[in-house]
Amino acid sequence: MGGFLESIIELFLHSSLFYPILGMFVIGDCVFPLLPSETIVNIASAWSGSTGRPWVWGIFLAAWGYSIVGDNISYFVGRMFSDRLTFKPNSKRARVSDWVRNSVERNEAVTIITARFIPWARWFLTIFLGSVKYPWWRFFFVDAVGAFIWATQATLIGYLGGWIFQDYPLIGVIIGVVAGLTSGIVIQHIQKSRVAQA
């Protein structure tokens, strides 16, 4: 069974379609935060750490570039529907919207960068910033920094898991994915606590 799974993973990661599929997942996760883009990056990076392929820098650059593209698509979607984004007073969405607005006013860079690690928060924030016509050039720059940190974290965690278990690629993949998911859950928990206290 393990050999079969290794063959399937290797076939996918060595395919010429790997980077386009990775791009589809990363961009799709930005626009519709249901696709496990970070998990795909973790898996590919862990395999790279174990076997040397695919090229880890290629994974990193693809994850970084595609995430910037996806976030900017969401931003411009928000701009297109700016007149329709209204929330009932005192509703949960209204409270989240107020918290986002206040957080951006207090420290825009930290808010945008932190949201990059939380799928639904990232989606809501990019849509929101577009809807309030937050300066695009400023969003692009800060988001690129956040995407860089996100891609570094997702790639590095997976790669280290694979590198530590070089003789057991599947174990390396599992360790890399679990470590990546754990870091994401911790960040989500911290962010939810901040929203609840707002």
Short mmCIF file of C-alpha atoms in Angstrom, two decimals:
data_model
loop_
_atom_site.label_atom_id
_atom_site.label_comp_id
_atom_site.label_asym_id
_atom_site.label_seq_id
_atom_site.Cartn_x
_atom_site.Cartn_y
_atom_site.Cartn_z
CA MET A 1 0.00 0.00 0.00
CA GLY A 2 2.81 2.39 0.93
CA GLY A 3 4.61 1.70 -2.33
CA PHE A 4 1.44 2.37 -4.30
CA LEU A 5 0.87 5.71 -2.54
CA GLU A 6 4.48 6.70 -3.10
CA SER A 7 4.10 5.92 -6.81
CA ILE A 8 0.94 8.04 -7.07
CA ILE A 9 2.52 10.99 -5.24
CA GLU A 10 5.69 10.75 -7.30
CA LEU A 11 3.74 10.55 -10.55
CA PHE A 12 1.81 13.71 -9.65
CA LEU A 13 4.77 15.72 -8.34
CA HIS A 14 7.00 14.85 -11.29
CA SER A 15 4.29 15.60 -13.83
CA SER A 16 4.46 18.66 -16.07
CA LEU A 17 0.98 19.49 -14.75
CA PHE A 18 2.17 19.84 -11.16
CA TYR A 19 2.83 23.59 -11.20
CA PRO A 20 -0.40 24.48 -13.06
CA ILE A 21 -2.38 22.33 -10.62
CA LEU A 22 -0.55 23.91 -7.68
CA GLY A 23 -1.46 27.32 -9.09
CA MET A 24 -5.10 26.30 -9.45
CA PHE A 25 -5.23 25.25 -5.80
CA VAL A 26 -3.40 28.30 -4.43
CA ILE A 27 -5.37 30.84 -6.47
CA GLY A 28 -8.60 28.92 -5.88
CA ASP A 29 -7.97 28.92 -2.14
CA CYS A 30 -7.67 32.71 -2.21
CA VAL A 31 -10.95 33.20 -4.07
CA PHE A 32 -12.90 30.24 -2.60
CA PRO A 33 -11.17 29.27 0.68
CA LEU A 34 -12.14 25.62 0.55
CA LEU A 35 -9.19 24.17 -1.36
CA PRO A 36 -6.27 22.85 0.72
CA SER A 37 -3.53 24.83 -0.99
CA GLU A 38 -1.18 24.85 2.00
CA THR A 39 -1.49 21.07 2.29
CA ILE A 40 -0.45 20.67 -1.36
CA VAL A 41 2.57 22.91 -0.73
CA ASN A 42 3.43 20.90 2.42
CA ILE A 43 3.20 17.59 0.55
CA ALA A 44 5.31 18.76 -2.38
CA SER A 45 7.92 20.33 -0.10
CA ALA A 46 8.11 17.24 2.13
CA TRP A 47 8.63 15.06 -0.93
CA SER A 48 11.33 17.44 -2.12
CA GLY A 49 13.02 17.19 1.28
CA SER A 50 12.98 13.38 1.06
CA THR A 51 13.81 12.80 -2.59
CA GLY A 52 15.14 16.10 -3.97
CA ARG A 53 12.22 16.49 -6.37
CA PRO A 54 10.36 18.64 -7.24
CA TRP A 55 12.73 21.58 -6.88
CA VAL A 56 11.99 23.20 -3.52
CA TRP A 57 12.70 26.72 -4.80
CA GLY A 58 10.23 26.15 -7.62
CA ILE A 59 7.57 25.15 -5.09
CA PHE A 60 8.29 28.22 -2.99
CA LEU A 61 8.27 30.66 -5.90
CA ALA A 62 5.08 29.16 -7.32
CA ALA A 63 3.32 29.30 -3.95
CA TRP A 64 4.42 32.90 -3.42
CA GLY A 65 3.52 34.13 -6.88
CA TYR A 66 0.19 32.31 -7.17
CA SER A 67 -0.90 33.49 -3.70
CA ILE A 68 -0.26 37.11 -4.67
CA VAL A 69 -2.33 36.63 -7.82
CA GLY A 70 -5.18 35.01 -5.89
CA ASP A 71 -5.27 37.67 -3.19
CA ASN A 72 -5.37 40.43 -5.79
CA ILE A 73 -8.23 38.73 -7.60
CA SER A 74 -10.20 38.75 -4.32
CA TYR A 75 -9.28 42.38 -3.75
CA PHE A 76 -10.66 43.43 -7.14
CA VAL A 77 -13.77 41.30 -6.65
CA GLY A 78 -14.36 43.37 -3.52
CA ARG A 79 -13.98 46.55 -5.55
CA MET A 80 -16.53 45.34 -8.08
CA PHE A 81 -19.16 44.65 -5.42
CA SER A 82 -18.34 47.49 -3.03
CA ASP A 83 -21.90 48.87 -3.08
CA ARG A 84 -23.47 45.52 -2.19
CA LEU A 85 -21.42 44.57 0.86
CA THR A 86 -23.65 45.60 3.75
CA PHE A 87 -24.22 43.84 7.08
CA LYS A 88 -27.05 43.96 9.61
CA PRO A 89 -26.14 46.01 12.70
CA ASN A 90 -24.87 43.92 15.65
CA SER A 91 -24.63 40.78 13.51
CA LYS A 92 -21.55 38.57 13.68
CA ARG A 93 -20.47 39.70 10.22
CA ALA A 94 -20.89 43.33 11.23
CA ARG A 95 -18.73 42.77 14.32
CA VAL A 96 -16.06 41.05 12.24
CA SER A 97 -16.23 43.87 9.70
CA ASP A 98 -15.81 46.47 12.45
CA TRP A 99 -12.91 44.51 13.95
CA VAL A 100 -11.21 44.28 10.55
CA ARG A 101 -11.65 48.00 9.96
CA ASN A 102 -10.29 48.88 13.41
CA SER A 103 -7.40 46.43 13.07
CA VAL A 104 -6.40 47.86 9.69
CA GLU A 105 -6.55 51.38 11.11
CA ARG A 106 -4.37 50.38 14.08
CA ASN A 107 -1.82 48.27 12.23
CA GLU A 108 -2.60 47.53 8.61
CA ALA A 109 0.55 45.52 7.90
CA VAL A 110 0.14 43.11 10.82
CA THR A 111 -3.56 42.58 10.03
CA ILE A 112 -3.00 41.84 6.34
CA ILE A 113 0.00 39.59 6.97
CA THR A 114 -1.68 37.64 9.80
CA ALA A 115 -4.85 37.10 7.76
CA ARG A 116 -2.78 35.42 5.02
CA PHE A 117 -2.46 32.37 7.29
CA ILE A 118 -6.21 32.01 7.95
CA PRO A 119 -8.22 31.07 4.82
CA TRP A 120 -11.58 32.65 5.69
CA ALA A 121 -10.00 35.68 7.36
CA ARG A 122 -7.78 36.20 4.32
CA TRP A 123 -10.74 35.95 1.96
CA PHE A 124 -12.90 38.32 4.02
CA LEU A 125 -10.10 40.83 4.50
CA THR A 126 -9.09 41.01 0.84
CA ILE A 127 -12.74 41.38 -0.24
CA PHE A 128 -13.29 44.00 2.46
CA LEU A 129 -10.20 46.03 1.57
CA GLY A 130 -11.24 46.06 -2.06
CA SER A 131 -14.79 47.11 -1.15
CA VAL A 132 -13.60 50.11 0.88
CA LYS A 133 -11.16 51.00 -1.90
CA TYR A 134 -8.08 50.57 0.25
CA PRO A 135 -5.10 51.81 -1.85
CA TRP A 136 -4.21 48.95 -4.18
CA TRP A 137 -0.47 49.68 -4.35
CA ARG A 138 -0.28 49.54 -0.55
CA PHE A 139 -2.32 46.33 -0.43
CA PHE A 140 -0.15 44.75 -3.12
CA PHE A 141 3.08 45.52 -1.28
CA VAL A 142 1.95 44.37 2.19
CA ASP A 143 0.18 41.33 0.76
CA ALA A 144 3.33 40.35 -1.15
CA VAL A 145 5.25 40.41 2.14
CA GLY A 146 2.56 38.30 3.82
CA ALA A 147 2.49 35.87 0.89
CA PHE A 148 6.29 35.59 1.08
CA ILE A 149 6.13 34.66 4.78
CA TRP A 150 3.25 32.24 4.15
CA ALA A 151 5.04 30.51 1.26
CA THR A 152 8.25 30.32 3.30
CA GLN A 153 6.45 28.76 6.26
CA ALA A 154 4.46 26.27 4.17
CA THR A 155 7.50 25.23 2.12
CA LEU A 156 10.01 25.13 4.97
CA ILE A 157 7.84 23.10 7.36
CA GLY A 158 7.12 20.49 4.70
CA TYR A 159 10.72 20.38 3.50
CA LEU A 160 12.13 19.90 7.00
CA GLY A 161 9.67 17.08 7.68
CA GLY A 162 10.75 15.33 4.50
CA TRP A 163 14.45 15.98 5.08
CA ILE A 164 14.38 14.55 8.61
CA PHE A 165 12.75 11.35 7.33
CA GLN A 166 14.64 11.04 4.05
CA ASP A 167 14.52 7.24 4.07
CA TYR A 168 10.75 7.22 4.65
CA PRO A 169 9.15 9.70 2.22
CA LEU A 170 5.56 8.96 3.26
CA ILE A 171 6.35 9.55 6.93
CA GLY A 172 8.09 12.78 5.95
CA VAL A 173 4.98 13.88 4.04
CA ILE A 174 2.71 13.06 7.00
CA ILE A 175 4.97 14.90 9.46
CA GLY A 176 5.22 17.91 7.15
CA VAL A 177 1.45 18.11 6.62
CA VAL A 178 0.64 17.67 10.32
CA ALA A 179 3.18 20.33 11.29
CA GLY A 180 1.74 22.71 8.69
CA LEU A 181 -1.84 22.11 9.83
CA THR A 182 -0.86 22.54 13.47
CA SER A 183 0.79 25.90 12.85
CA GLY A 184 -2.30 27.04 10.94
CA ILE A 185 -4.63 25.96 13.76
CA VAL A 186 -2.53 27.80 16.35
CA ILE A 187 -2.62 31.01 14.30
CA GLN A 188 -6.39 30.66 13.77
CA HIS A 189 -6.95 30.18 17.50
CA ILE A 190 -4.94 33.28 18.34
CA GLN A 191 -6.80 35.33 15.75
CA LYS A 192 -10.24 34.12 16.89
CA SER A 193 -9.36 35.09 20.45
CA ARG A 194 -8.48 38.58 19.26
CA VAL A 195 -11.80 38.87 17.39
CA ALA A 196 -13.74 37.68 20.46
CA GLN A 197 -12.04 40.28 22.64
CA ALA A 198 -12.73 43.08 20.17
#
